[in-house]
PDB file of C-alpha atoms and ligand atoms in Angstrom:
ATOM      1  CA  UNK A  80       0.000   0.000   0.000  1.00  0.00           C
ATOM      2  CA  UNK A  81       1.528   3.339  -0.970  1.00  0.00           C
ATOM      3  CA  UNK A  82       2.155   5.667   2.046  1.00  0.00           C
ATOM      4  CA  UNK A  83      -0.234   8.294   0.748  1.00  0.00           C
ATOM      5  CA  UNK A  84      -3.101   5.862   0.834  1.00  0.00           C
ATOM      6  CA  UNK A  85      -2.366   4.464   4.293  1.00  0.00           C
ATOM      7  CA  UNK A  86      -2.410   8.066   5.939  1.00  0.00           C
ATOM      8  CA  UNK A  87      -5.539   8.773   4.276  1.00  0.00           C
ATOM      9  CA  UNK A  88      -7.054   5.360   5.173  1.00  0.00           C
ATOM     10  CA  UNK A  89      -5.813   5.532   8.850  1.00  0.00           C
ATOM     11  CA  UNK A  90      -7.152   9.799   8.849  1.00  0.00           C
ATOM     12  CA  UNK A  91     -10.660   7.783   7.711  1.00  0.00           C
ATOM     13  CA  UNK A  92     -10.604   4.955  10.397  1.00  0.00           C
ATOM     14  CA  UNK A  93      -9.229   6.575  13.740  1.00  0.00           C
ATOM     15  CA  UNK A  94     -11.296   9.051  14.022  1.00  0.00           C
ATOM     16  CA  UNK A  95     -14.583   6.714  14.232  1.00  0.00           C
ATOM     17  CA  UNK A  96     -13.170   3.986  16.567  1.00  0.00           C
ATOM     18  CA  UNK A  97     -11.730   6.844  19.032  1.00  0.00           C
ATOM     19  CA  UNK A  98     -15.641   7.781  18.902  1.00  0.00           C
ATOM     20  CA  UNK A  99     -16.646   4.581  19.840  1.00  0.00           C
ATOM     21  CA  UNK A 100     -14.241   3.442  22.446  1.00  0.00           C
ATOM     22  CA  UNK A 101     -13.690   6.612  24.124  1.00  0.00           C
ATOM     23  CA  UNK A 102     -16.562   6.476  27.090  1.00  0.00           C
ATOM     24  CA  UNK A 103     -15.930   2.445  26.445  1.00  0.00           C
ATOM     25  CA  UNK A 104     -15.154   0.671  30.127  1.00  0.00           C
ATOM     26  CA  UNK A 105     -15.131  -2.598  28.555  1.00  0.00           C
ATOM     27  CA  UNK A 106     -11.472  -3.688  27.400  1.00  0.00           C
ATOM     28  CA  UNK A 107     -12.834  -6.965  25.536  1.00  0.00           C
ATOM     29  CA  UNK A 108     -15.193  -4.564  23.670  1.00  0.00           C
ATOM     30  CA  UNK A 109     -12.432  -1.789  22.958  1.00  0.00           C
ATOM     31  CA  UNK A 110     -10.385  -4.466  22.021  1.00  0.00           C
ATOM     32  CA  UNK A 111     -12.865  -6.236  19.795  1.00  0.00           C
ATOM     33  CA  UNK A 112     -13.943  -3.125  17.763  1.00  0.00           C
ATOM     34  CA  UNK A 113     -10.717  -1.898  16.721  1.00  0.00           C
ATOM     35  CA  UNK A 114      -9.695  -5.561  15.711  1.00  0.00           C
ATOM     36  CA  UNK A 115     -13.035  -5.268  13.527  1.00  0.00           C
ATOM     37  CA  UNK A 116     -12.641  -1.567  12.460  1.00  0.00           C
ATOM     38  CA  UNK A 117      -8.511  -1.995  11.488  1.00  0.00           C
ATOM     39  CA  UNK A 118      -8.927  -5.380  10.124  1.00  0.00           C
ATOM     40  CA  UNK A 119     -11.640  -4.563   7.141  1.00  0.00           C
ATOM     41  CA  UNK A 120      -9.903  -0.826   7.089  1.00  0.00           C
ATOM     42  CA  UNK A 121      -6.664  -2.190   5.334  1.00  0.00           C
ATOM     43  CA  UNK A 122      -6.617  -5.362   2.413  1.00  0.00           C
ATOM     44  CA  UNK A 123      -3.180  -5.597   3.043  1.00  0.00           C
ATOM     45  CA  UNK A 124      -3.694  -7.220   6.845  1.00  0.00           C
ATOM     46  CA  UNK A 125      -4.736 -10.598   7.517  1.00  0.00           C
ATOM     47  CA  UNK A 126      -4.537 -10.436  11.332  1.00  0.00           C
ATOM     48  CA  UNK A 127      -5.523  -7.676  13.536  1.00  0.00           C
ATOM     49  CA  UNK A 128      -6.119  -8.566  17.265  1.00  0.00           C
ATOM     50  CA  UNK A 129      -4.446  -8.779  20.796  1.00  0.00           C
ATOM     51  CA  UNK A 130      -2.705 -11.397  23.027  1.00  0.00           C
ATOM     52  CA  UNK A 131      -3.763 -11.090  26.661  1.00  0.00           C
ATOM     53  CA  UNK A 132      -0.693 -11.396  29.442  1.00  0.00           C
ATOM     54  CA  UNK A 133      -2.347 -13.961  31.677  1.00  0.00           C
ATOM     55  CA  UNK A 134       0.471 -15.238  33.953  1.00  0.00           C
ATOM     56  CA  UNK A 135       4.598 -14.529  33.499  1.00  0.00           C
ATOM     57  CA  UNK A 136       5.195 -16.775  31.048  1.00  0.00           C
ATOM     58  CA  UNK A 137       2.367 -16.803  28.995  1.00  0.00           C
ATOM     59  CA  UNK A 138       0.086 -14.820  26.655  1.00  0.00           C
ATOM     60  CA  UNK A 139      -3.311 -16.483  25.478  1.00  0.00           C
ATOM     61  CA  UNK A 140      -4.992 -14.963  22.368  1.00  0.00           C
ATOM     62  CA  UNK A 141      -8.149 -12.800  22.695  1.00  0.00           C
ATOM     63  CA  UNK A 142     -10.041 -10.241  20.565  1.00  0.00           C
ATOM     64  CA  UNK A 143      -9.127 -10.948  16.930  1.00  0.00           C
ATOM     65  CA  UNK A 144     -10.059 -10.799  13.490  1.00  0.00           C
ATOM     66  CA  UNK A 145      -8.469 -12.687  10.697  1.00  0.00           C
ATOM     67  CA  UNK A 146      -7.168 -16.443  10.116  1.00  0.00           C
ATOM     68  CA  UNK A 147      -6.674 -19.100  12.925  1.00  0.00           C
ATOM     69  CA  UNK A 148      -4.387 -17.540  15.616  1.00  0.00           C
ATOM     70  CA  UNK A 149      -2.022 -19.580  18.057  1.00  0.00           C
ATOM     71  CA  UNK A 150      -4.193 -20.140  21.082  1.00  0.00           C
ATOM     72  CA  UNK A 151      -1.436 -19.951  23.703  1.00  0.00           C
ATOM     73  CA  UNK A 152       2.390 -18.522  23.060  1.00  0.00           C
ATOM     74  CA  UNK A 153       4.797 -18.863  25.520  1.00  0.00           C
ATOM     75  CA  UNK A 154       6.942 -15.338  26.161  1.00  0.00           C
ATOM     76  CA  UNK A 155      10.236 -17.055  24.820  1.00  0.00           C
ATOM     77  CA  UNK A 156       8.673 -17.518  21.929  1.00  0.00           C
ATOM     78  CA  UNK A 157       7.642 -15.464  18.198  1.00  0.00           C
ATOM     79  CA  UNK A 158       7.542 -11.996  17.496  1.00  0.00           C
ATOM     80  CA  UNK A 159       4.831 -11.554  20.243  1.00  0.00           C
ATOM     81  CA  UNK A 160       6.821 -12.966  23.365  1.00  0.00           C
ATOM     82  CA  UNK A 161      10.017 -10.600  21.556  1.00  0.00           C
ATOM     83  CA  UNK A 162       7.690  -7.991  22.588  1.00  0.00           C
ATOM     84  CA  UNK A 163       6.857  -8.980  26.145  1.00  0.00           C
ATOM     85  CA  UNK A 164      10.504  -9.095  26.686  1.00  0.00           C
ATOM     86  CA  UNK A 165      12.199  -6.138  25.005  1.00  0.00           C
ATOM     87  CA  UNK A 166       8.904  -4.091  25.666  1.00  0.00           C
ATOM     88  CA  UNK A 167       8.843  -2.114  22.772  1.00  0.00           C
ATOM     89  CA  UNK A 168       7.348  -1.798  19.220  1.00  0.00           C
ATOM     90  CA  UNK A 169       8.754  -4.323  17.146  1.00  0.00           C
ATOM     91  CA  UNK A 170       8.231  -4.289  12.703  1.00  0.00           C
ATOM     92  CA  UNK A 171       9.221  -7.535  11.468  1.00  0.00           C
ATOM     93  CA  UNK A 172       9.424  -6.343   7.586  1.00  0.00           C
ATOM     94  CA  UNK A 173      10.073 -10.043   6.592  1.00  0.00           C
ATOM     95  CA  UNK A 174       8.828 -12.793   9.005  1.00  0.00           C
ATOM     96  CA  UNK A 175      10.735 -15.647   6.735  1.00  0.00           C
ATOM     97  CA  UNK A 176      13.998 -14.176   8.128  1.00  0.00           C
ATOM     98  CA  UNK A 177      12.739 -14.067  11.925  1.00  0.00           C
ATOM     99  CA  UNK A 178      13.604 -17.833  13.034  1.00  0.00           C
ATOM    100  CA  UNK A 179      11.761 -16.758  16.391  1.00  0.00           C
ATOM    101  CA  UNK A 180       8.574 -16.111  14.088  1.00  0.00           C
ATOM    102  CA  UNK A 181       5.288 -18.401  14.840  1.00  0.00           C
ATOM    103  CA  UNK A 182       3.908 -18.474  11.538  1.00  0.00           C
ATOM    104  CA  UNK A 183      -0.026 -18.559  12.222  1.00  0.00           C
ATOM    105  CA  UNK A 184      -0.757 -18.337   8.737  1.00  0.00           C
ATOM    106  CA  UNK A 185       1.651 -19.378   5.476  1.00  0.00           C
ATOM    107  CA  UNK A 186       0.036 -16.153   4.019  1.00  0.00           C
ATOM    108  CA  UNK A 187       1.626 -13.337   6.722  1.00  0.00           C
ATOM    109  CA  UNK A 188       4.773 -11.425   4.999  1.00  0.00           C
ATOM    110  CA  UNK A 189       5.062  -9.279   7.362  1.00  0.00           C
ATOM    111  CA  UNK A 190       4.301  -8.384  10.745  1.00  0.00           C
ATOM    112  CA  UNK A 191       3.593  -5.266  13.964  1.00  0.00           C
ATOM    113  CA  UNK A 192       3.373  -6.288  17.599  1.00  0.00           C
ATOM    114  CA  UNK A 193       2.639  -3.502  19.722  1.00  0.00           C
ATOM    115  CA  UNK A 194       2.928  -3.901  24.163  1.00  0.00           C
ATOM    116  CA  UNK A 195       0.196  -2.558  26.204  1.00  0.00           C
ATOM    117  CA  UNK A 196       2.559  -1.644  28.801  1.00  0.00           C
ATOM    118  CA  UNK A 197       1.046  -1.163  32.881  1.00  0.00           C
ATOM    119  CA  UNK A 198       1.820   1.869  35.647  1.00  0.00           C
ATOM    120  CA  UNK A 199       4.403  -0.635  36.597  1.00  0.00           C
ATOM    121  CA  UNK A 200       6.223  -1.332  33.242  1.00  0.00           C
ATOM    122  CA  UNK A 201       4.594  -5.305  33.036  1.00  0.00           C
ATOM    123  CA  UNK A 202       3.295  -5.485  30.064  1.00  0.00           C
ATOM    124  CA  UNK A 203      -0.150  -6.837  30.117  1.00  0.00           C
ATOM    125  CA  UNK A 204      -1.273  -7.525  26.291  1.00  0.00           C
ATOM    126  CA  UNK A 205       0.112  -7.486  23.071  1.00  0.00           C
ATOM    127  CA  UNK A 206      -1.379  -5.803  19.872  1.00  0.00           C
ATOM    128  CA  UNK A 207      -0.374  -7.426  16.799  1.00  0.00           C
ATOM    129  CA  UNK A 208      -0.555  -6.837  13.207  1.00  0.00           C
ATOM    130  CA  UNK A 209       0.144  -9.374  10.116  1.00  0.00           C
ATOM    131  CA  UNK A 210       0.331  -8.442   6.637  1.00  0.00           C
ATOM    132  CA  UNK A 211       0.093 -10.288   3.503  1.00  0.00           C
ATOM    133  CA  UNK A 212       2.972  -7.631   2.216  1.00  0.00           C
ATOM    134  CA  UNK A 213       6.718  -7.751   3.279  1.00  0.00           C
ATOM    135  CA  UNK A 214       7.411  -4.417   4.735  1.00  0.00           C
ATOM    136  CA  UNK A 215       3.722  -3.309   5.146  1.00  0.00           C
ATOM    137  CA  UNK A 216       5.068  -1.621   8.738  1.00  0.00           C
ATOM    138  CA  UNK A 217       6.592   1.814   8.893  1.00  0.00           C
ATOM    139  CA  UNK A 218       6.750   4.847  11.145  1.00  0.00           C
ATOM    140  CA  UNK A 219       3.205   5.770  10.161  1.00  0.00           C
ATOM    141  CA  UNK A 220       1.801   2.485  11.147  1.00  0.00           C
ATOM    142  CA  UNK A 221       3.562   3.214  14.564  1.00  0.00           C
ATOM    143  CA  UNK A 222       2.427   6.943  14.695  1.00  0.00           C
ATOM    144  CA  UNK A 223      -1.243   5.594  14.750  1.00  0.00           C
ATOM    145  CA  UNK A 224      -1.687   2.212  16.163  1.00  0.00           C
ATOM    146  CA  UNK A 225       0.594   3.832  18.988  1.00  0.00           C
ATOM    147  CA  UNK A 226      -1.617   6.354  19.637  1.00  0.00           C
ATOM    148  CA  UNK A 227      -4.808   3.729  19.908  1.00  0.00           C
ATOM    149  CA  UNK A 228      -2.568   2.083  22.234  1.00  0.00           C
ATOM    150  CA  UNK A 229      -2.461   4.869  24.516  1.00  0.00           C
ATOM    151  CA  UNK A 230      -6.335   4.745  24.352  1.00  0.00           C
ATOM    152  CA  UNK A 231      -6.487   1.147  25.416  1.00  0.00           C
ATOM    153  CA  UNK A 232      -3.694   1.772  27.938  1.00  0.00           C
ATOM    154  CA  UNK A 233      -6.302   3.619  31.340  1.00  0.00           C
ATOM    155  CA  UNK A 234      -8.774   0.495  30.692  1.00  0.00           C
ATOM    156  CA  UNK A 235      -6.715  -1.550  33.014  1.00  0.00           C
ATOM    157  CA  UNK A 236      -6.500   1.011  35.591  1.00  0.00           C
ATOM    158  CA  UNK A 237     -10.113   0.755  36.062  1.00  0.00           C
ATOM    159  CA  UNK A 238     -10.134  -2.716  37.093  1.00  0.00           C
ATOM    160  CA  UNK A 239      -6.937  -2.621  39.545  1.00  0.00           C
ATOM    161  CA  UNK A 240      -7.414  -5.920  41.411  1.00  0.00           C
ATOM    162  CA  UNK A 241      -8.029  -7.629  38.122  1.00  0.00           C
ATOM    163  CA  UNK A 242      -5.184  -6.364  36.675  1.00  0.00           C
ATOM    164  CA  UNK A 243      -2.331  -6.237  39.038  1.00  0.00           C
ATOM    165  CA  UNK A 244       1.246  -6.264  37.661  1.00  0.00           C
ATOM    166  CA  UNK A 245       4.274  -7.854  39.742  1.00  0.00           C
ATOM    167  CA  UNK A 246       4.282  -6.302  42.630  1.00  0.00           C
ATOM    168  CA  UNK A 247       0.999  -4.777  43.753  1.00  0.00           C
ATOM    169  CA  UNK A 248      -0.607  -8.381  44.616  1.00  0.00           C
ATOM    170  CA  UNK A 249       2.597  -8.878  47.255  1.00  0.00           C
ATOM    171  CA  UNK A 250       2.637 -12.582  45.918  1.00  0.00           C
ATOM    172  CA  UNK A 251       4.488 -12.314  42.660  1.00  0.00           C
ATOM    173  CA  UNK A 252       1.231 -12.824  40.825  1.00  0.00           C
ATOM    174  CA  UNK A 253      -0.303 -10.937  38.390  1.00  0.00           C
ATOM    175  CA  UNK A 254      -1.854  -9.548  35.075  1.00  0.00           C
ATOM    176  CA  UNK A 255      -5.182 -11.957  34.049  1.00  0.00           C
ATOM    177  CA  UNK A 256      -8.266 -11.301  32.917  1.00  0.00           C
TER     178      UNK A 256
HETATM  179  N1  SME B 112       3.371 -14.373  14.501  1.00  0.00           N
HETATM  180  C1  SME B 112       3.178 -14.294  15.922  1.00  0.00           C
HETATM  181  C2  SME B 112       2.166 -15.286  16.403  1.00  0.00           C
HETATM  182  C3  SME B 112       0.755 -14.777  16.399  1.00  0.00           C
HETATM  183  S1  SME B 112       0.035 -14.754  14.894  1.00  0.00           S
HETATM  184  O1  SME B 112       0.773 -13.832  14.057  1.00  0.00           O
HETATM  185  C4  SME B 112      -1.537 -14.301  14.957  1.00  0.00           C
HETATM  186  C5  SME B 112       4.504 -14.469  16.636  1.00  0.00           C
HETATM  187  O2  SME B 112       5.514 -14.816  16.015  1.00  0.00           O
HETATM  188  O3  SME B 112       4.538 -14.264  17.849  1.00  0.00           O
END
């Protein structure tokens, strides 16, 4: 997709799903309708959704659109545990040369994980993004799923005993849903 095109399409779609998650309290719903929106915004994606942090070691899938994804992955593992680890925004332009890389789908080219990152720096879900393109990611992809990031981000701190991070429980425990 050619850059102009992208910002336009992304100028079309954000404005809409900020409307309708911004009084949102529910983070399966917020999560769920910007999977939806995102997904059928851009031809170029065949996975849109999140991976929930449910224990340490472990993120389970949850509000998705697209192919089959991985039920469970393990935080040494794929693109998505690289992000629970290094905690940042990672653009894999070509997953065939990421051994790491959990291919879901033999169709994904390329690929965005994003971390929902907690008051305490755990990071408590994972927003990821597969496209049928190699190097479908850039700095304007970033720019904007970033900034729906931020407004998935105060969700958890509505629900603080049902999301602690390390730390607040006292026991080492943490994160579910
Ligand atoms: N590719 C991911 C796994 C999830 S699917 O893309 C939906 C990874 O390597 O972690």
């Amino acid at each position: 997709m050619n850059e102009k095109k992208k910002e336009e399409t992304y100028g079309r779609i954000i404005p809409p799903i900020v409307e309708m998650i911004k009084d949102e309290k529910d983070l399966i719903t917020a999560m769920s309708t910007i999977s939806c929106e995102l997904y059928h915004a851009f031809e170029h994606w065949n996975w849109v959704g999140f991976y929930r942090r449910v224990d340490e070691r472990t993120l389970k899938v949850g509000p998705y659109q697209g192919g089959h994804g991985c039920l469970t992955i393990d935080v040494d593992r794929g693109v998505c545990g690289a992000c629970v680890r290094e905690k940042s925004i990672l653009m894999i332009s070509d997953v065939s040369k990421v051994e790491s890389h959990i291919a879901c789908s033999p169709e994904t080219k390329s690929e965005m994980v994003l971390p929902i990152i907690g008051n305490m720096g755990t990071v408590l879900a994972v927003f990821d993004l597969d496209s049928t393109e190699i190097g479908a990611f850039d700095a304007t992809d970033k720019e904007f799923l970033s900034g729906l990031v931020d407004w998935i981000r105060p969700l958890y701190d509505q629900f603080p005993g049902r999301f602690l991070e390390v730390g607040q429980s006292g026991k080492g425990s943490n994160f579910a849903i």
